[in-house]
Short mmCIF file of C-alpha atoms in Angstrom, two decimals:
data_model
loop_
_atom_site.label_atom_id
_atom_site.label_comp_id
_atom_site.label_asym_id
_atom_site.label_seq_id
_atom_site.Cartn_x
_atom_site.Cartn_y
_atom_site.Cartn_z
CA MET A 2 10.39 -15.92 -35.35
CA ALA A 3 11.22 -19.24 -33.75
CA ALA A 4 9.04 -22.26 -34.32
CA GLU A 5 6.55 -23.19 -31.62
CA SER A 6 8.68 -26.19 -30.60
CA ASP A 7 11.55 -23.86 -29.76
CA TYR A 8 9.70 -22.61 -26.69
CA GLU A 9 9.55 -24.56 -23.45
CA TYR A 10 6.78 -22.27 -22.17
CA ASP A 11 4.06 -20.08 -23.57
CA LEU A 12 4.61 -17.70 -20.65
CA LEU A 13 7.49 -17.35 -18.24
CA VAL A 14 6.83 -14.99 -15.34
CA ILE A 15 9.69 -13.35 -13.45
CA GLY A 16 8.49 -12.54 -9.94
CA ALA A 17 5.97 -14.41 -7.78
CA GLY A 18 4.20 -11.45 -6.23
CA SER A 19 0.46 -10.85 -6.42
CA GLY A 20 0.44 -9.75 -10.08
CA GLY A 21 2.85 -12.39 -11.30
CA VAL A 22 1.11 -15.24 -9.51
CA ARG A 23 -2.34 -14.18 -10.75
CA ALA A 24 -1.08 -13.92 -14.34
CA ALA A 25 0.63 -17.31 -14.12
CA ARG A 26 -2.42 -19.05 -12.65
CA MET A 27 -4.93 -17.53 -15.05
CA ALA A 28 -2.76 -18.15 -18.11
CA ALA A 29 -2.28 -21.78 -17.06
CA ALA A 30 -6.03 -22.15 -16.49
CA ALA A 31 -6.54 -20.85 -20.04
CA GLY A 32 -4.40 -23.68 -21.37
CA ALA A 33 -0.97 -22.05 -21.57
CA LYS A 34 2.21 -23.78 -20.48
CA VAL A 35 3.54 -21.51 -17.74
CA ALA A 36 6.56 -21.21 -15.47
CA ILE A 37 7.27 -18.67 -12.75
CA ALA A 38 10.75 -17.78 -11.48
CA GLU A 39 11.28 -16.48 -7.95
CA ASP A 40 14.43 -16.44 -5.82
CA ARG A 41 13.10 -14.83 -2.64
CA TYR A 42 9.59 -15.69 -1.43
CA LEU A 43 6.18 -16.52 -2.85
CA GLY A 44 3.59 -13.79 -2.55
CA GLY A 45 5.94 -10.87 -3.10
CA THR A 46 5.97 -7.67 -1.10
CA CYS A 47 2.30 -7.73 -0.11
CA VAL A 48 2.33 -11.10 1.59
CA ASN A 49 5.82 -10.99 3.07
CA VAL A 50 6.82 -7.40 3.86
CA GLY A 51 3.83 -5.28 2.91
CA CYS A 52 0.05 -5.30 3.14
CA VAL A 53 -0.42 -8.47 5.18
CA PRO A 54 2.12 -8.04 8.01
CA LYS A 55 1.42 -4.30 8.10
CA LYS A 56 -2.32 -4.89 8.60
CA LEU A 57 -1.61 -7.47 11.31
CA TYR A 58 0.59 -4.94 13.09
CA ALA A 59 -2.07 -2.25 12.66
CA TYR A 60 -4.59 -4.57 14.34
CA ALA A 61 -2.14 -5.05 17.21
CA ALA A 62 -1.64 -1.31 17.60
CA HIS A 63 -5.38 -0.69 17.75
CA PHE A 64 -5.80 -2.78 20.90
CA HIS A 65 -4.18 0.02 22.91
CA ASP A 66 -7.16 2.28 22.18
CA SER A 67 -9.64 -0.58 22.55
CA PHE A 68 -8.46 -1.33 26.08
CA ASP A 69 -8.88 2.34 27.02
CA ASP A 70 -12.30 2.54 25.34
CA ALA A 71 -13.58 -0.55 27.16
CA ALA A 72 -13.59 1.11 30.59
CA GLY A 73 -16.50 3.38 29.67
CA PHE A 74 -18.54 0.28 28.80
CA GLY A 75 -17.96 -1.35 32.18
CA TRP A 76 -14.95 -3.51 31.38
CA GLN A 77 -12.05 -3.36 33.82
CA LEU A 78 -8.68 -5.00 33.23
CA SER A 79 -7.50 -6.67 36.43
CA GLU A 80 -3.92 -5.70 35.61
CA PRO A 81 -2.40 -3.09 33.30
CA ALA A 82 -2.14 -4.45 29.76
CA THR A 83 1.37 -5.23 28.55
CA PHE A 84 2.66 -5.77 25.03
CA ASP A 85 5.12 -8.47 23.95
CA TRP A 86 6.79 -7.67 20.65
CA ALA A 87 8.22 -11.15 20.13
CA THR A 88 4.77 -12.74 20.26
CA LEU A 89 3.42 -10.41 17.58
CA ARG A 90 6.52 -10.73 15.41
CA ASP A 91 6.70 -14.52 15.60
CA ASN A 92 2.97 -15.09 15.12
CA LYS A 93 3.15 -12.85 12.06
CA THR A 94 6.01 -14.95 10.69
CA CYS A 95 3.99 -18.14 11.15
CA GLU A 96 1.03 -16.64 9.30
CA ILE A 97 3.23 -15.55 6.39
CA LYS A 98 4.69 -19.05 6.12
CA ARG A 99 1.15 -20.39 5.94
CA LEU A 100 0.34 -17.94 3.13
CA ASN A 101 3.55 -18.86 1.28
CA GLY A 102 2.35 -22.45 1.29
CA ILE A 103 -1.06 -21.44 -0.04
CA TYR A 104 0.57 -19.56 -2.92
CA GLN A 105 2.70 -22.59 -3.77
CA ARG A 106 -0.30 -24.92 -3.76
CA MET A 107 -2.34 -22.51 -5.89
CA LEU A 108 0.38 -22.44 -8.53
CA GLU A 109 0.98 -26.17 -8.48
CA SER A 110 -2.74 -26.94 -8.68
CA THR A 111 -3.00 -25.07 -11.99
CA GLY A 112 0.11 -26.74 -13.42
CA VAL A 113 2.49 -23.77 -13.18
CA LYS A 114 6.15 -24.80 -13.03
CA LEU A 115 7.95 -23.22 -10.07
CA LEU A 116 11.54 -22.19 -10.77
CA ASP A 117 13.52 -21.43 -7.60
CA ALA A 118 16.03 -19.19 -9.33
CA ARG A 119 16.88 -15.61 -10.15
CA ALA A 120 15.93 -14.86 -13.74
CA GLU A 121 17.66 -12.45 -16.11
CA LEU A 122 16.72 -11.57 -19.67
CA VAL A 123 19.13 -12.86 -22.31
CA ASP A 124 17.13 -12.05 -25.41
CA SER A 125 13.50 -11.46 -26.34
CA HIS A 126 12.53 -15.08 -25.62
CA THR A 127 15.28 -16.39 -23.33
CA VAL A 128 16.07 -16.03 -19.64
CA ALA A 129 19.07 -17.17 -17.65
CA LEU A 130 18.08 -18.94 -14.42
CA LYS A 131 20.68 -18.64 -11.66
CA ASP A 132 20.48 -20.89 -8.59
CA VAL A 133 22.79 -22.78 -6.25
CA ASN A 134 23.58 -25.26 -8.99
CA GLY A 135 24.73 -22.66 -11.51
CA VAL A 136 23.06 -21.23 -14.59
CA SER A 137 20.49 -22.79 -16.88
CA TYR A 138 18.34 -21.30 -19.62
CA ALA A 139 14.66 -21.33 -20.51
CA ARG A 140 12.81 -20.09 -23.56
CA ALA A 141 9.28 -18.75 -23.69
CA GLU A 142 7.05 -17.19 -26.31
CA LYS A 143 6.24 -14.40 -23.87
CA ILE A 144 8.10 -13.25 -20.75
CA LEU A 145 6.32 -11.25 -18.05
CA LEU A 146 8.26 -8.96 -15.73
CA ALA A 147 6.47 -8.75 -12.39
CA THR A 148 9.23 -8.07 -9.86
CA GLY A 149 7.46 -5.22 -8.06
CA GLY A 150 9.15 -2.44 -6.10
CA TRP A 151 12.00 -2.22 -3.62
CA PRO A 152 12.57 0.29 -0.78
CA TRP A 153 14.77 3.29 -1.45
CA ILE A 154 16.69 5.33 1.15
CA PRO A 155 18.17 8.75 0.29
CA ASP A 156 21.82 9.50 0.92
CA PHE A 157 22.81 11.13 4.19
CA PRO A 158 25.60 10.45 6.68
CA GLY A 159 24.65 7.42 8.74
CA LYS A 160 22.01 6.10 6.32
CA GLU A 161 23.32 2.60 7.00
CA HIS A 162 21.74 2.84 10.46
CA ALA A 163 18.25 3.34 9.01
CA LEU A 164 15.85 0.46 8.47
CA ASP A 165 13.76 0.14 5.34
CA SER A 166 10.13 -1.01 5.24
CA ASN A 167 11.21 -4.59 4.44
CA GLN A 168 13.28 -4.85 7.61
CA VAL A 169 11.05 -3.16 10.18
CA PHE A 170 8.78 -6.15 10.79
CA ASP A 171 11.47 -8.38 12.28
CA LEU A 172 13.34 -6.28 14.82
CA ASP A 173 15.03 -8.30 17.57
CA THR A 174 13.80 -5.95 20.28
CA PHE A 175 10.96 -3.46 20.44
CA PRO A 176 12.12 0.19 20.12
CA LYS A 177 10.85 2.32 23.01
CA ARG A 178 11.73 5.40 20.93
CA PHE A 179 10.99 5.18 17.21
CA LEU A 180 11.57 7.64 14.35
CA VAL A 181 10.03 7.48 10.88
CA LEU A 182 11.36 9.48 7.95
CA GLY A 183 8.86 10.08 5.15
CA GLY A 184 5.47 11.50 4.29
CA GLY A 185 3.78 8.79 2.24
CA TYR A 186 1.23 6.25 3.37
CA ILE A 187 3.86 3.74 4.55
CA ALA A 188 5.49 6.34 6.80
CA VAL A 189 2.16 7.47 8.24
CA GLU A 190 1.05 3.89 8.85
CA PHE A 191 4.20 2.86 10.68
CA ALA A 192 4.18 6.01 12.79
CA SER A 193 0.67 5.08 13.93
CA ILE A 194 1.58 1.43 14.43
CA PHE A 195 4.59 1.98 16.66
CA ASN A 196 2.85 4.76 18.54
CA GLY A 197 -0.08 2.41 19.19
CA LEU A 198 2.25 -0.36 20.32
CA GLY A 199 3.77 1.95 22.90
CA SER A 200 6.79 3.64 21.34
CA GLU A 201 7.54 7.32 21.73
CA THR A 202 7.15 8.00 18.02
CA HIS A 203 8.41 10.80 15.80
CA LEU A 204 7.56 11.33 12.12
CA ILE A 205 9.91 13.56 10.12
CA TYR A 206 8.78 14.96 6.77
CA ARG A 207 10.45 17.52 4.55
CA GLY A 208 7.17 19.08 3.38
CA ASP A 209 4.46 21.17 5.01
CA LEU A 210 2.06 18.23 5.39
CA PHE A 211 2.20 14.50 4.70
CA LEU A 212 0.16 12.41 2.18
CA LYS A 213 0.49 15.00 -0.59
CA GLN A 214 -1.50 12.94 -3.14
CA PHE A 215 -4.57 12.89 -0.89
CA ASP A 216 -7.43 15.34 -0.35
CA HIS A 217 -6.13 18.33 1.63
CA GLU A 218 -8.93 18.28 4.18
CA VAL A 219 -8.23 14.59 4.77
CA ARG A 220 -4.55 15.37 5.30
CA GLU A 221 -5.23 18.14 7.79
CA PHE A 222 -7.80 16.08 9.69
CA THR A 223 -5.43 13.10 9.89
CA ARG A 224 -2.62 15.31 11.17
CA THR A 225 -4.83 16.57 14.00
CA GLU A 226 -6.04 13.10 14.98
CA MET A 227 -2.53 11.58 14.93
CA GLU A 228 -1.23 14.39 17.12
CA LYS A 229 -4.09 13.78 19.57
CA LYS A 230 -2.98 10.15 19.79
CA GLY A 231 0.55 11.18 20.69
CA VAL A 232 2.54 10.96 17.45
CA ASN A 233 5.19 13.70 17.36
CA LEU A 234 5.03 15.27 13.89
CA HIS A 235 7.98 17.27 12.55
CA PHE A 236 7.19 18.98 9.24
CA ASN A 237 9.57 21.02 7.06
CA ALA A 238 12.40 18.92 8.47
CA ASN A 239 14.74 16.23 7.22
CA ILE A 240 17.49 14.02 8.58
CA GLU A 241 20.89 15.66 8.35
CA ARG A 242 22.81 12.71 9.83
CA ILE A 243 22.48 9.71 12.12
CA GLU A 244 25.14 8.94 14.72
CA THR A 245 25.39 5.93 17.00
CA ALA A 246 25.09 6.53 20.74
CA GLY A 247 25.73 3.18 22.37
CA ALA A 248 22.71 1.00 21.63
CA SER A 249 20.67 3.99 20.43
CA TYR A 250 20.98 6.68 17.75
CA ASN A 251 21.27 10.44 17.74
CA VAL A 252 19.32 11.74 14.77
CA HIS A 253 20.27 15.28 13.80
CA LEU A 254 17.61 17.18 11.85
CA THR A 255 18.00 20.02 9.38
CA THR A 256 16.06 22.20 11.86
CA GLY A 257 18.92 21.93 14.34
CA GLU A 258 16.98 19.57 16.60
CA MET A 259 18.50 16.29 17.78
CA LEU A 260 16.39 13.25 18.71
CA GLU A 261 17.72 10.20 20.55
CA VAL A 262 15.87 7.07 19.41
CA ASP A 263 16.23 3.29 19.41
CA ALA A 264 15.34 2.71 15.75
CA VAL A 265 15.00 4.76 12.56
CA LEU A 266 12.73 3.74 9.68
CA ALA A 267 13.34 5.41 6.32
CA ALA A 268 9.92 5.06 4.64
CA THR A 269 11.01 7.24 1.75
CA GLY A 270 9.45 5.41 -1.16
CA ARG A 271 9.96 2.41 -3.36
CA LYS A 272 11.44 2.12 -6.84
CA ALA A 273 10.91 -0.41 -9.60
CA ASN A 274 12.84 -3.57 -8.75
CA ILE A 275 14.74 -3.92 -12.01
CA GLN A 276 18.31 -4.49 -10.80
CA GLY A 277 19.81 -7.41 -12.68
CA LEU A 278 16.78 -8.00 -14.91
CA GLY A 279 18.77 -7.40 -18.09
CA LEU A 280 16.60 -4.64 -19.53
CA LYS A 281 19.55 -2.87 -21.13
CA THR A 282 20.43 -6.03 -23.04
CA LEU A 283 17.12 -5.70 -24.90
CA GLY A 284 17.23 -1.90 -25.18
CA ILE A 285 14.23 -1.37 -22.90
CA GLN A 286 14.49 2.15 -21.48
CA LEU A 287 12.77 3.48 -18.36
CA ASP A 288 10.55 6.54 -18.26
CA GLY A 289 11.21 9.66 -16.18
CA GLU A 290 9.79 7.98 -13.07
CA GLY A 291 12.05 4.94 -13.40
CA LYS A 292 9.18 2.79 -14.68
CA ILE A 293 8.93 0.47 -17.68
CA PRO A 294 6.71 1.95 -20.44
CA VAL A 295 4.03 -0.44 -21.73
CA ASN A 296 1.09 -0.21 -24.12
CA GLU A 297 -2.52 -1.18 -23.38
CA ARG A 298 -1.58 -4.85 -23.87
CA TYR A 299 1.21 -4.53 -21.25
CA GLU A 300 3.83 -4.97 -23.95
CA THR A 301 7.17 -3.20 -23.66
CA LEU A 302 9.22 -1.88 -26.55
CA VAL A 303 9.98 -5.56 -27.18
CA PRO A 304 6.50 -7.09 -27.81
CA SER A 305 7.35 -10.50 -26.33
CA ILE A 306 8.43 -8.86 -23.05
CA LEU A 307 5.49 -7.83 -20.88
CA ALA A 308 5.38 -5.89 -17.61
CA LEU A 309 2.79 -4.92 -15.01
CA GLY A 310 2.26 -3.78 -11.42
CA ASP A 311 4.78 -1.59 -9.63
CA LEU A 312 7.21 -1.83 -12.56
CA THR A 313 4.86 0.30 -14.67
CA ALA A 314 3.04 3.60 -14.29
CA GLY A 315 -0.12 3.57 -12.21
CA PRO A 316 -1.09 3.10 -8.57
CA GLU A 317 1.36 0.91 -6.66
CA LEU A 318 -1.34 -1.25 -5.11
CA THR A 319 -1.73 -5.03 -4.93
CA PRO A 320 -5.32 -5.09 -6.29
CA VAL A 321 -4.20 -2.98 -9.26
CA ALA A 322 -1.45 -5.48 -10.13
CA ILE A 323 -3.98 -8.31 -9.87
CA ALA A 324 -6.47 -6.48 -12.10
CA GLU A 325 -3.72 -5.79 -14.64
CA ALA A 326 -2.75 -9.47 -14.59
CA MET A 327 -6.30 -10.48 -15.44
CA GLN A 328 -6.35 -8.05 -18.34
CA LEU A 329 -2.97 -9.22 -19.59
CA VAL A 330 -4.19 -12.83 -19.70
CA ASP A 331 -7.34 -11.75 -21.55
CA TYR A 332 -5.25 -10.01 -24.19
CA HIS A 333 -2.58 -12.65 -24.68
CA PHE A 334 -4.12 -16.02 -23.80
CA LYS A 335 -7.89 -15.63 -24.25
CA ASP A 336 -7.92 -13.52 -27.42
CA ALA A 337 -10.21 -11.02 -25.68
CA THR A 338 -10.19 -7.24 -25.55
CA PRO A 339 -11.18 -6.18 -22.03
CA ALA A 340 -12.38 -2.70 -21.18
CA PRO A 341 -9.46 -0.51 -20.07
CA LEU A 342 -8.90 -0.29 -16.33
CA ASP A 343 -10.30 2.90 -14.78
CA TYR A 344 -7.41 4.09 -12.63
CA THR A 345 -9.36 7.21 -11.57
CA THR A 346 -11.75 5.21 -9.39
CA VAL A 347 -9.28 2.90 -7.67
CA PRO A 348 -10.10 2.95 -3.94
CA THR A 349 -7.38 2.86 -1.35
CA ALA A 350 -6.90 2.92 2.39
CA VAL A 351 -4.21 4.10 4.77
CA PHE A 352 -4.10 1.98 7.92
CA CYS A 353 -3.03 4.73 10.26
CA GLN A 354 -5.06 5.57 13.36
CA PRO A 355 -7.70 6.56 12.58
CA ASN A 356 -7.89 4.87 9.16
CA ILE A 357 -8.19 6.74 5.88
CA GLY A 358 -10.37 5.46 3.03
CA THR A 359 -10.67 7.26 -0.29
CA VAL A 360 -11.92 6.79 -3.85
CA GLY A 361 -12.12 9.11 -6.85
CA LEU A 362 -11.15 12.75 -7.05
CA SER A 363 -9.91 14.88 -4.19
CA GLU A 364 -11.53 18.27 -3.75
CA GLU A 365 -8.47 19.92 -5.28
CA GLY A 366 -8.42 17.48 -8.21
CA ALA A 367 -12.12 18.01 -8.85
CA ARG A 368 -11.71 21.79 -8.92
CA GLN A 369 -9.00 21.43 -11.57
CA LYS A 370 -11.00 19.00 -13.71
CA LEU A 371 -14.60 20.21 -13.39
CA ALA A 372 -16.27 23.58 -13.97
CA LYS A 373 -18.25 23.55 -10.73
CA ILE A 374 -18.49 21.17 -7.81
CA ARG A 375 -20.42 20.73 -4.59
CA VAL A 376 -18.68 19.52 -1.47
CA TYR A 377 -20.52 17.78 1.35
CA SER A 378 -18.53 17.08 4.49
CA THR A 379 -19.12 16.34 8.14
CA GLN A 380 -16.99 15.84 11.22
CA PHE A 381 -18.36 14.12 14.28
CA ARG A 382 -17.54 12.10 17.38
CA ALA A 383 -18.68 8.54 16.78
CA MET A 384 -21.47 7.14 18.94
CA LYS A 385 -19.04 4.62 20.45
CA HIS A 386 -17.02 7.42 21.99
CA THR A 387 -19.93 8.97 23.87
CA LEU A 388 -19.22 6.21 26.42
CA SER A 389 -15.58 5.40 25.73
CA GLY A 390 -14.52 8.95 26.52
CA SER A 391 -12.19 9.07 23.51
CA GLN A 392 -11.98 12.41 21.74
CA GLU A 393 -11.31 10.77 18.36
CA ARG A 394 -13.39 12.28 15.57
CA THR A 395 -14.49 11.07 12.15
CA LEU A 396 -14.47 12.90 8.81
CA MET A 397 -16.73 11.97 5.87
CA LYS A 398 -16.81 13.81 2.58
CA LEU A 399 -18.43 13.60 -0.86
CA ILE A 400 -17.35 15.52 -3.97
CA VAL A 401 -20.11 16.05 -6.56
CA ASP A 402 -19.95 17.30 -10.15
CA ASP A 403 -22.52 20.10 -10.06
CA ALA A 404 -23.37 19.78 -13.77
CA THR A 405 -24.29 16.08 -13.64
CA ASP A 406 -24.89 15.44 -9.91
CA VAL A 407 -22.44 12.50 -10.19
CA VAL A 408 -20.43 11.70 -7.07
CA VAL A 409 -16.82 11.87 -8.26
CA GLY A 410 -15.04 11.44 -4.94
CA ALA A 411 -15.63 10.02 -1.48
CA HIS A 412 -13.30 10.31 1.49
CA MET A 413 -13.31 9.18 5.09
CA VAL A 414 -11.03 9.34 8.10
CA GLY A 415 -12.26 7.19 10.95
CA GLU A 416 -12.62 3.69 12.33
CA GLU A 417 -12.89 1.02 9.59
CA ALA A 418 -12.69 3.65 6.83
CA GLY A 419 -11.25 1.11 4.38
CA GLU A 420 -14.11 -1.31 4.96
CA ILE A 421 -16.71 1.42 4.42
CA ILE A 422 -15.09 3.04 1.37
CA GLN A 423 -14.88 -0.32 -0.42
CA GLY A 424 -18.68 -0.30 -0.70
CA ILE A 425 -18.84 3.39 -1.57
CA ALA A 426 -16.27 2.75 -4.33
CA ILE A 427 -18.81 0.60 -6.18
CA ALA A 428 -21.17 3.57 -6.31
CA VAL A 429 -18.44 5.96 -7.48
CA ARG A 430 -17.21 3.50 -10.10
CA ALA A 431 -20.79 3.06 -11.34
CA GLY A 432 -21.24 6.82 -11.72
CA LEU A 433 -24.12 7.13 -9.25
CA THR A 434 -25.47 10.58 -8.45
CA LYS A 435 -25.87 12.42 -5.19
CA GLN A 436 -29.60 11.82 -5.55
CA ASP A 437 -28.90 8.08 -5.64
CA PHE A 438 -27.04 8.44 -2.36
CA ASP A 439 -29.88 10.55 -0.91
CA LEU A 440 -32.51 7.98 -1.90
CA THR A 441 -30.58 5.15 -0.24
CA VAL A 442 -31.90 4.27 3.20
CA GLY A 443 -29.21 4.32 5.86
CA ILE A 444 -28.41 1.63 8.42
CA HIS A 445 -29.01 3.14 11.85
CA PRO A 446 -27.13 3.61 14.07
CA THR A 447 -23.88 3.38 12.12
CA GLY A 448 -21.22 5.83 11.12
CA ALA A 449 -21.52 4.71 7.51
CA GLU A 450 -25.07 6.06 7.23
CA GLU A 451 -23.62 9.56 7.18
CA PHE A 452 -22.69 8.98 3.53
CA VAL A 453 -26.40 8.79 2.60
CA THR A 454 -27.64 11.50 4.95
CA LEU A 455 -25.33 14.35 3.91
CA ARG A 456 -27.62 17.19 2.81
CA THR A 457 -25.77 20.42 3.48
CA VAL A 458 -23.34 21.79 0.91
CA THR A 459 -20.27 22.93 2.81
CA ARG A 460 -18.78 24.75 -0.17
CA HIS A 461 -18.96 25.08 -3.95
#
């Protein structure tokens, strides 16, 4: 073990995404000497090519419906609404630059040293820092790997013509015909976004139904609502090959169908971003999912090398990485033993149209885990649409453990589902019962009040 003076830093973080930045800031605030190495952009995937720009684009896509809805309330547009892609794209870029600056100031204000370099592990306490000036070295008592995930595209002829989810935000021109390959939340979100912005949109998925990790009723309801909004869904299909056709592409499917489109997005998942990290040098092996195994203290096989977020098992969500960072700092720099994170009650949202919000067990998961359950669900046309004329419907659903009356799952598909489920998640995390929900007075008239007025068991 090297002497304390042998280390330049108590903690050196590789990767300035949400988890890495939070760990660096909190460790520095606890008195540690901290550096963070990043060679791309501050804020990681979420700020630059993930949650933030995606949500901004989802807002933009929603205006299409809002303009249509307004007519029933007496509002008339003097001219047909038009959409300018460049304005959205460039305003998004300006906002991200602003956020990059905020991240830099947050780190600097807590005394974290910013290293504009690509870092690679040399040994258990040393990293090589590669930048335009060459290679230098830094030593730290602990090294945290927080490099997140990176898009992955499967092999097929013409794959080089497909965009990944990092590239789709900055297209030079808006695609009038857009194709998405994939069945996860990123694919579903971008299909809704480009459809809402005015593209003729196709979603191709190899399975029977998208969002396979979600509640089945939620999946079916979302499928119906997306089809009503004009998204062309192609299930049990895959891309066989992509061929250029002038400025457009001919996409041949395994079903024999051919679609001519202006852009193809392969939203086919993300893998741990470990290329060039030097894991093999230290003998750190990946698990079957391509993730880095860690213990409850976020330590790898080499105790001085830590990892969190999308590099490890668990939900690939920004708030999860942030929560893990807080725990990591408690363990290693505050000499505390925090309660383990409860990954079973992590809420999440899918910003498709309409939105999905969910927390806890799906109906299928509850049936596997519990002896007997009660399911309460309702589908309705929101009050807003009695005048707007829209046929969009909302789904709300509670899953209850029959033996304890505890609400173990809550699900919603509808406008602002993520905003509503965030509050419901507190109740599910706290282990509140269906009676607690029943005794809560609703806010009328809102859609959210349905969660405290559900009385009829739809099935056991």
